[in-house]
Coordinates of C-alpha atoms and ligand atoms in Angstrom, one line a residue:
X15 CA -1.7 14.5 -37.4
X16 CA -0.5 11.4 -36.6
X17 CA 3.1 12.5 -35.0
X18 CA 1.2 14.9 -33.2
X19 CA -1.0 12.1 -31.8
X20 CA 2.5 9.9 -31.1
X21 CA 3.9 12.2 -29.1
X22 CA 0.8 13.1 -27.2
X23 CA 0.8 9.2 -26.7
X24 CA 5.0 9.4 -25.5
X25 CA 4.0 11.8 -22.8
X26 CA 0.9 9.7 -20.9
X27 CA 2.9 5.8 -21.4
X28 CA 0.7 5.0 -24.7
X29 CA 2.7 2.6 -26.5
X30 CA 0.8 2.8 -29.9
X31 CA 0.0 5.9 -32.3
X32 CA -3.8 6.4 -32.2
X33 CA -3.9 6.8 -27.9
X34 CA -5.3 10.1 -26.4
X35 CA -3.7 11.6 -23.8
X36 CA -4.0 10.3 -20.2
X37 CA -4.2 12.6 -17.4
X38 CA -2.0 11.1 -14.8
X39 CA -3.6 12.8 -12.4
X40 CA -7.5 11.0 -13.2
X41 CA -8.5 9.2 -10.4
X42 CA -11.4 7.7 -11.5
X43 CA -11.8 4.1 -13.0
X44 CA -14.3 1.7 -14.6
X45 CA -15.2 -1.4 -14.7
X46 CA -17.4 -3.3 -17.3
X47 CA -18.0 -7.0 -16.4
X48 CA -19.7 -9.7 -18.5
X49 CA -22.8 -9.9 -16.5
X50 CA -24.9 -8.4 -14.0
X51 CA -24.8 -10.7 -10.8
X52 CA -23.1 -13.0 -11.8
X53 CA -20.5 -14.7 -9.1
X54 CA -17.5 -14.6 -11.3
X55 CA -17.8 -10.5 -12.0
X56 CA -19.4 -10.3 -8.6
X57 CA -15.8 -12.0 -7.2
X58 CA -14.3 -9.8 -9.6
X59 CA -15.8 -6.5 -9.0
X60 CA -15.6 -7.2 -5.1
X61 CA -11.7 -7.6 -5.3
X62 CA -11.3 -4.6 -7.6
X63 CA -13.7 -1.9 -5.3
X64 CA -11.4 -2.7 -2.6
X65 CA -7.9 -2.3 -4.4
X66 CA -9.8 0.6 -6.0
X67 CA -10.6 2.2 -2.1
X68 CA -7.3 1.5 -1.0
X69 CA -5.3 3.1 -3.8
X70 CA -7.7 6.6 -3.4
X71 CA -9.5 5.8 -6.6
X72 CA -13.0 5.8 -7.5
X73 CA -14.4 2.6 -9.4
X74 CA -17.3 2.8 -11.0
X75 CA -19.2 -0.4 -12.0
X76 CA -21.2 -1.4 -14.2
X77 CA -22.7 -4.4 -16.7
X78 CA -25.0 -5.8 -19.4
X79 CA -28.4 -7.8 -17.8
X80 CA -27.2 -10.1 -20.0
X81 CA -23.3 -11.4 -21.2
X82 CA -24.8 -9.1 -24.3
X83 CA -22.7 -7.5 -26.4
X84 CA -25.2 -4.3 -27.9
X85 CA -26.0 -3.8 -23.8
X86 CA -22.1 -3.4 -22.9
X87 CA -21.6 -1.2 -25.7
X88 CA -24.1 1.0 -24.8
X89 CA -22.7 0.9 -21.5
X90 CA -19.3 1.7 -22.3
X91 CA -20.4 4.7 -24.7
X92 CA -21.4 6.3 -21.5
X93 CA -18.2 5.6 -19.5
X94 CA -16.6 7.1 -22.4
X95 CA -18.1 10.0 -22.2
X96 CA -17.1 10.5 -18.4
X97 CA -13.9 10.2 -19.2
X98 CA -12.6 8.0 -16.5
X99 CA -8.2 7.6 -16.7
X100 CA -9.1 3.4 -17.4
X101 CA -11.7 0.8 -18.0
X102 CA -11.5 -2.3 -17.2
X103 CA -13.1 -4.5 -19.2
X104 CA -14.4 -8.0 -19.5
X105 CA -15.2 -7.9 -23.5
X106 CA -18.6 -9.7 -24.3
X107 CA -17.2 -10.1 -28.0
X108 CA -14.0 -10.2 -29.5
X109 CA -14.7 -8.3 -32.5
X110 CA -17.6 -6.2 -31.7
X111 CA -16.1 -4.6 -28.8
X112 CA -13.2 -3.8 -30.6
X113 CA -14.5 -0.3 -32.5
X114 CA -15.9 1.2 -28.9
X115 CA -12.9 0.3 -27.3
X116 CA -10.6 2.0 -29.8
X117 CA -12.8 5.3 -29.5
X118 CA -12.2 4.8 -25.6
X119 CA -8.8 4.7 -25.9
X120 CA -8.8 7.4 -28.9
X121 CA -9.6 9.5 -26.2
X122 CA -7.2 9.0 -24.0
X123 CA -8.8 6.3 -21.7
X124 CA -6.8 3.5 -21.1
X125 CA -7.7 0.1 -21.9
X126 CA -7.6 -2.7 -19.6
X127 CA -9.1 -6.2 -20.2
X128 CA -10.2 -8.5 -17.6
X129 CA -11.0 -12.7 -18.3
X130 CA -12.2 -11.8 -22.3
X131 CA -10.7 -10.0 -24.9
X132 CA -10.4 -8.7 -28.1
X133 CA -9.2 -10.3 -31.0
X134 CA -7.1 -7.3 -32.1
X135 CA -4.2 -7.3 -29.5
X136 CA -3.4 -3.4 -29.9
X137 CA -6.6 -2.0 -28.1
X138 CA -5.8 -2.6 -24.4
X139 CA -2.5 -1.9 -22.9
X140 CA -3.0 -5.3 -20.9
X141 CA -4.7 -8.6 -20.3
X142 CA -5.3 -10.3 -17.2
X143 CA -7.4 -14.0 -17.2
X144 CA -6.8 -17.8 -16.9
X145 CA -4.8 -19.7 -19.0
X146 CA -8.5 -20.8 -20.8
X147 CA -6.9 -23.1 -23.5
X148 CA -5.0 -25.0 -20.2
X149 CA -8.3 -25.1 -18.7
X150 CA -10.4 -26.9 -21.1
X151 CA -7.1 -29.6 -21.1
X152 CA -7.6 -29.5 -17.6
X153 CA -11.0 -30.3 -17.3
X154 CA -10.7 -33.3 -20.2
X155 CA -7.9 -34.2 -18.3
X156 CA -10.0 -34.6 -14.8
X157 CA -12.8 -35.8 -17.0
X158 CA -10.6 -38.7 -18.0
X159 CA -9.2 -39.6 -14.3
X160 CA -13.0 -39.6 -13.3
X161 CA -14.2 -42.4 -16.0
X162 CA -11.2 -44.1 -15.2
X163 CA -10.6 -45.8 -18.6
X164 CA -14.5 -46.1 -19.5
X165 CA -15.2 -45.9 -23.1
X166 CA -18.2 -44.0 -24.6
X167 CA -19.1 -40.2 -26.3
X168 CA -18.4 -37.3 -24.6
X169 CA -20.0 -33.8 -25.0
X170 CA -18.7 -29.8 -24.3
X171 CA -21.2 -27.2 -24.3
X172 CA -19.8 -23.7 -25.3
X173 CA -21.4 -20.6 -25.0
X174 CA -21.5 -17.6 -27.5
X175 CA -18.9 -17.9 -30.5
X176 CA -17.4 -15.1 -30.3
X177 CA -16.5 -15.3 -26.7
X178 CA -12.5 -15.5 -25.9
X179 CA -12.1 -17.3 -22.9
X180 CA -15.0 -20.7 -23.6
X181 CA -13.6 -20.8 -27.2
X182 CA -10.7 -21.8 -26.2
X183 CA -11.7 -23.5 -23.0
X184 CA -13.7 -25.5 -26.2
X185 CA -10.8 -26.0 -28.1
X186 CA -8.4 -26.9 -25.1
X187 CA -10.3 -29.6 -24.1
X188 CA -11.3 -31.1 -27.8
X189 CA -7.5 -31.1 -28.0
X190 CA -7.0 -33.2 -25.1
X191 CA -9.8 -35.7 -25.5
X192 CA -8.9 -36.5 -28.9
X193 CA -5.2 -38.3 -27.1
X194 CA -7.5 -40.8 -25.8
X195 CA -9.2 -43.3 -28.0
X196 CA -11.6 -44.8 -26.0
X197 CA -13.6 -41.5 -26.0
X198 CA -15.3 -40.1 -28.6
X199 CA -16.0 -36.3 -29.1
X200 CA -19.3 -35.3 -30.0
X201 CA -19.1 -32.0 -31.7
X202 CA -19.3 -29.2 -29.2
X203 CA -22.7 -27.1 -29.1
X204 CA -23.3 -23.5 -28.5
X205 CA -26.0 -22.6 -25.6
X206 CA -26.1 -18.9 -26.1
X207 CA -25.2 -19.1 -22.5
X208 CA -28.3 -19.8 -21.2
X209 CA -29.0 -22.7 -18.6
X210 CA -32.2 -24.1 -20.5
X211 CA -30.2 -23.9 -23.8
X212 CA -27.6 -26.0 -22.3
X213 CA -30.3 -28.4 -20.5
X214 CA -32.1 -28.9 -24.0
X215 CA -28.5 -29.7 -25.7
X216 CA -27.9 -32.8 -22.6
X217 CA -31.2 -33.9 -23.3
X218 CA -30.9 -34.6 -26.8
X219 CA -27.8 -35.7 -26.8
X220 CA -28.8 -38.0 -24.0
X221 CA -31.6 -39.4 -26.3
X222 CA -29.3 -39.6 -29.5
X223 CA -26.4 -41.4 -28.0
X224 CA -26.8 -43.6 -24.8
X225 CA -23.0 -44.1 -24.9
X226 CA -23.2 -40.8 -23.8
X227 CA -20.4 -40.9 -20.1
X228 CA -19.4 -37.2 -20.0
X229 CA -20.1 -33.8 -19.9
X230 CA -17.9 -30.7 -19.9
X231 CA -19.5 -27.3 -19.3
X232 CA -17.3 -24.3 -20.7
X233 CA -18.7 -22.1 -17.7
X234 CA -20.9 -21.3 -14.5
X235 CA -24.5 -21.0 -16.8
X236 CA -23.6 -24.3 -19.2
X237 CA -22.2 -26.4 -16.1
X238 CA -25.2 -25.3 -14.3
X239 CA -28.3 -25.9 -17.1
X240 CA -26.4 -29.4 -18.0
X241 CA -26.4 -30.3 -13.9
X242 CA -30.3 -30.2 -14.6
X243 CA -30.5 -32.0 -17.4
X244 CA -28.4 -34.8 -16.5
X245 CA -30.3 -34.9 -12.6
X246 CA -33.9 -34.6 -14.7
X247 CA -32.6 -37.8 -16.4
X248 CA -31.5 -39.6 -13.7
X249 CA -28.4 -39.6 -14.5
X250 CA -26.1 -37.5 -12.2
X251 CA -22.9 -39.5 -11.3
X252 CA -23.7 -41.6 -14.2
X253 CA -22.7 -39.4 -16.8
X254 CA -20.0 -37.6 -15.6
X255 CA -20.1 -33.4 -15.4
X256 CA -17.2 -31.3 -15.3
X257 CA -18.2 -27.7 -14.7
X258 CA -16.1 -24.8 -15.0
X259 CA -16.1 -21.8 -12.6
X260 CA -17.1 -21.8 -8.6
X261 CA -20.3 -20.4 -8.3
X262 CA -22.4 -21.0 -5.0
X263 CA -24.8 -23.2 -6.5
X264 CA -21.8 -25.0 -8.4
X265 CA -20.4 -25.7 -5.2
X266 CA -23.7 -27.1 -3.7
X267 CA -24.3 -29.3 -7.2
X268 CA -20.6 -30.7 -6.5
X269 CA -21.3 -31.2 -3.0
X270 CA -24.8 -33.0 -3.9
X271 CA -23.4 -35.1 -6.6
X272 CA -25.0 -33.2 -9.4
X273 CA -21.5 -32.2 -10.3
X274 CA -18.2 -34.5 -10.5
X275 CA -15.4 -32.1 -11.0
X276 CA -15.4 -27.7 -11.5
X277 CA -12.6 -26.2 -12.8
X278 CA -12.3 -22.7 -10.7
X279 CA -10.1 -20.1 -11.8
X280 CA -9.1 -17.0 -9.7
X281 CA -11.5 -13.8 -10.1
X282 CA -10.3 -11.9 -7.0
X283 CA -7.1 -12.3 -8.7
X284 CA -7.8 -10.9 -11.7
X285 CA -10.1 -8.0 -10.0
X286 CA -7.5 -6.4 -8.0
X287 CA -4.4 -6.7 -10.3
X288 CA -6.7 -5.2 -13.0
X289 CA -7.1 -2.1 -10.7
X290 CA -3.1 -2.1 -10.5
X291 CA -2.6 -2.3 -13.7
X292 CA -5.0 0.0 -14.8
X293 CA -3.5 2.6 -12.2
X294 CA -0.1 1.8 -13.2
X295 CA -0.9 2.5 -16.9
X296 CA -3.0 5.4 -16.2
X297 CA 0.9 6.9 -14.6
X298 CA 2.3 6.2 -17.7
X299 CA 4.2 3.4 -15.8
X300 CA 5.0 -0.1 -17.7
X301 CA 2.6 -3.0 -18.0
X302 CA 3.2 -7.0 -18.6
X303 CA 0.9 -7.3 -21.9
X304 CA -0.4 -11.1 -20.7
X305 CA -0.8 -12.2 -17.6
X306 CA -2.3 -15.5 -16.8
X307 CA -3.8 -16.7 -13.5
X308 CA -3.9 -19.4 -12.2
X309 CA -7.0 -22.2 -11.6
X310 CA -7.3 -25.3 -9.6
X311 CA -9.5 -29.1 -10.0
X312 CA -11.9 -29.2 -7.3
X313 CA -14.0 -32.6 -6.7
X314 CA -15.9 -33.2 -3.9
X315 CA -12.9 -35.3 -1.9
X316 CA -11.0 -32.3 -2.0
X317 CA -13.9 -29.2 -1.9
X318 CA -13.2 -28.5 1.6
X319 CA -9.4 -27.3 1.4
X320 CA -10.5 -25.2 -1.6
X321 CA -13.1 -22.8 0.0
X322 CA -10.6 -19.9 -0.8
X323 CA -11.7 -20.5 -4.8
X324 CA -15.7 -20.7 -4.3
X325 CA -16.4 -16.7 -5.4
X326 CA -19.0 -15.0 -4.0
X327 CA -22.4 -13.9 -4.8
X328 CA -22.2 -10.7 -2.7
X329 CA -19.0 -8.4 -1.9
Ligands
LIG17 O1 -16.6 -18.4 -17.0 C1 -16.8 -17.1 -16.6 C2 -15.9 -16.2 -17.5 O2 -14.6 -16.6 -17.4 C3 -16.4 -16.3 -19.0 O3 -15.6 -15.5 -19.8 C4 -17.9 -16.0 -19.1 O4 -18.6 -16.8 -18.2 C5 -18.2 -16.7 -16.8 O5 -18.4 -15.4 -16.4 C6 -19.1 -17.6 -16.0 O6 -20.5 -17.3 -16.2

């Protein structure tokens, strides 16, 4: 019954009623990422394997082909059944997730989330990402400074609804644009988070309003697919594109002039304080609930003092 399950939850540092028991003794971990490959989960998954190593746990990773949400619960049905003490998980939707997750921690697995998460705040025992609704300011901030007072439409390209971290990214920087009236905000348009979605979308938009003088690209796959668009066009520097993330070929576009401005937040960060905390809360030892990190405003006059943020496609 459900006191039963309480104190079972008391004994293994489960702060809610419907938690299995953790063994404190588990030394295996998982981690779930967003995306196969992908240099934000790569930067990620390199930081945690090493925290992981030099703690004496095992990490197992693993992720969707695609940021997919019917792939990563598949996947995560079968970390369940191993049984691991955590997962660590970057959520590919806030809601969907939310069921399998409550089944992992039903049995005793506890819950950690990593960039994205759930809607329902009572799953995991802790989140770890960047401040996403400071972000999106951020980059309509930078996006201001770089047209300098130039008046005309701007555009942001979201991803998936559903997905935490560019919804708010989305809604930071609508927020922030709308303080200056010289700029006017298209509404924002959903790619699916695929490059040639996004490309499409500039085109268009490019077409439909010539007063087009900005971009803002809620991540790596948007930033990049609207970097093509806008070069196909002939209009790179022109119109100007803020990118968010640090990928290698983000860096390059910057470099090139593809790109104006990426916001890059801190994956290695967030990699090996996820392992902490999920080995922490696996002892029944106290976790901080939210934890932000931090992100910087890289342009191409200041790209070289800023290696440390470009992540990596490789560990
Ligand atoms: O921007 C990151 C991540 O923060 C977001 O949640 C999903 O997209 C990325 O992984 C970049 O592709």
């Amino acid at each position: 019954g459900a006191a039963a399950l309480l104190l079972a939850g008391c004994g293994s540092g489960q702060i809610g009623g419907t938690g299995g028991q953790t063994d404190p003794n588990n030394k295996n971990l998982a981690l779930i990422t967003g995306q196969r490959g992908e240099p934000f989960y790569v930067s990620i998954e390199c930081a945690a394997q090493q925290e992981a190593a030099a703690q004496g746990y095992q990490l197992n990773v693993q992720a969707p082909e695609k940021f997919e949400q019917a792939e990563q619960s598949q996947i995560l049905g079968g970390i369940v059944s191993g049984k691991p003490g955590s997962v660590i998980i970057a959520p590919t939707d806030d809601k969907a997730l939310a069921a399998p997750l409550q089944q992992a921690k039903g049995n005793g697995i506890q819950v950690v989330e990593v960039d994205t998460a759930l809607e329902d705040r009572s799953i995991a025992v802790t989140s770890l990402s960047s401040d996403n609704y400071a972000g999106g300011q951020l980059a309509a901030q930078t996006l201001a400074q770089l047209l300098g007072g130039k008046p005309g439409s701007v555009l942001a390209l979201n991803t998936k609804a559903g997905t935490s971290t560019t919804d708010e990214r989305a809604k930071g920087f609508e927020d922030e644009i709308r303080k200056h009236p010289n700029l006017k905000l298209l509404p924002t348009q959903y790619t699916e988070n695929e490059p040639a979605t996004a490309a499409q979308i500039v085109s268009s938009t490019l077409a439909a309003n010539p007063d087009l003088v900005g971009v803002f690209g809620t991540n790596l796959n948007t930033g990049e697919g609207a970097g093509t668009a806008l070069s196909n066009a002939g209009k790179s520097g022109q119109v100007q594109l803020v990118g968010f993330d640090a990928s290698p070929k983000q860096v390059d576009d910057l470099r090139n002039g593809r790109v104006q401005a990426l916001i890059a937040q801190n994956p290695g960060k967030i990699g090996q304080e996820g392992v902490k905390r999920a080995v922490a809360s696996i002892k029944g030892q106290p976790v901080e609930r939210e934890t932000k990190t931090e992100m910087i405003s890289i342009t191409r006059d200041n790209m070289d003092q800023q290696a440390q943020y470009f992540y990596k496609s490789q560990c």
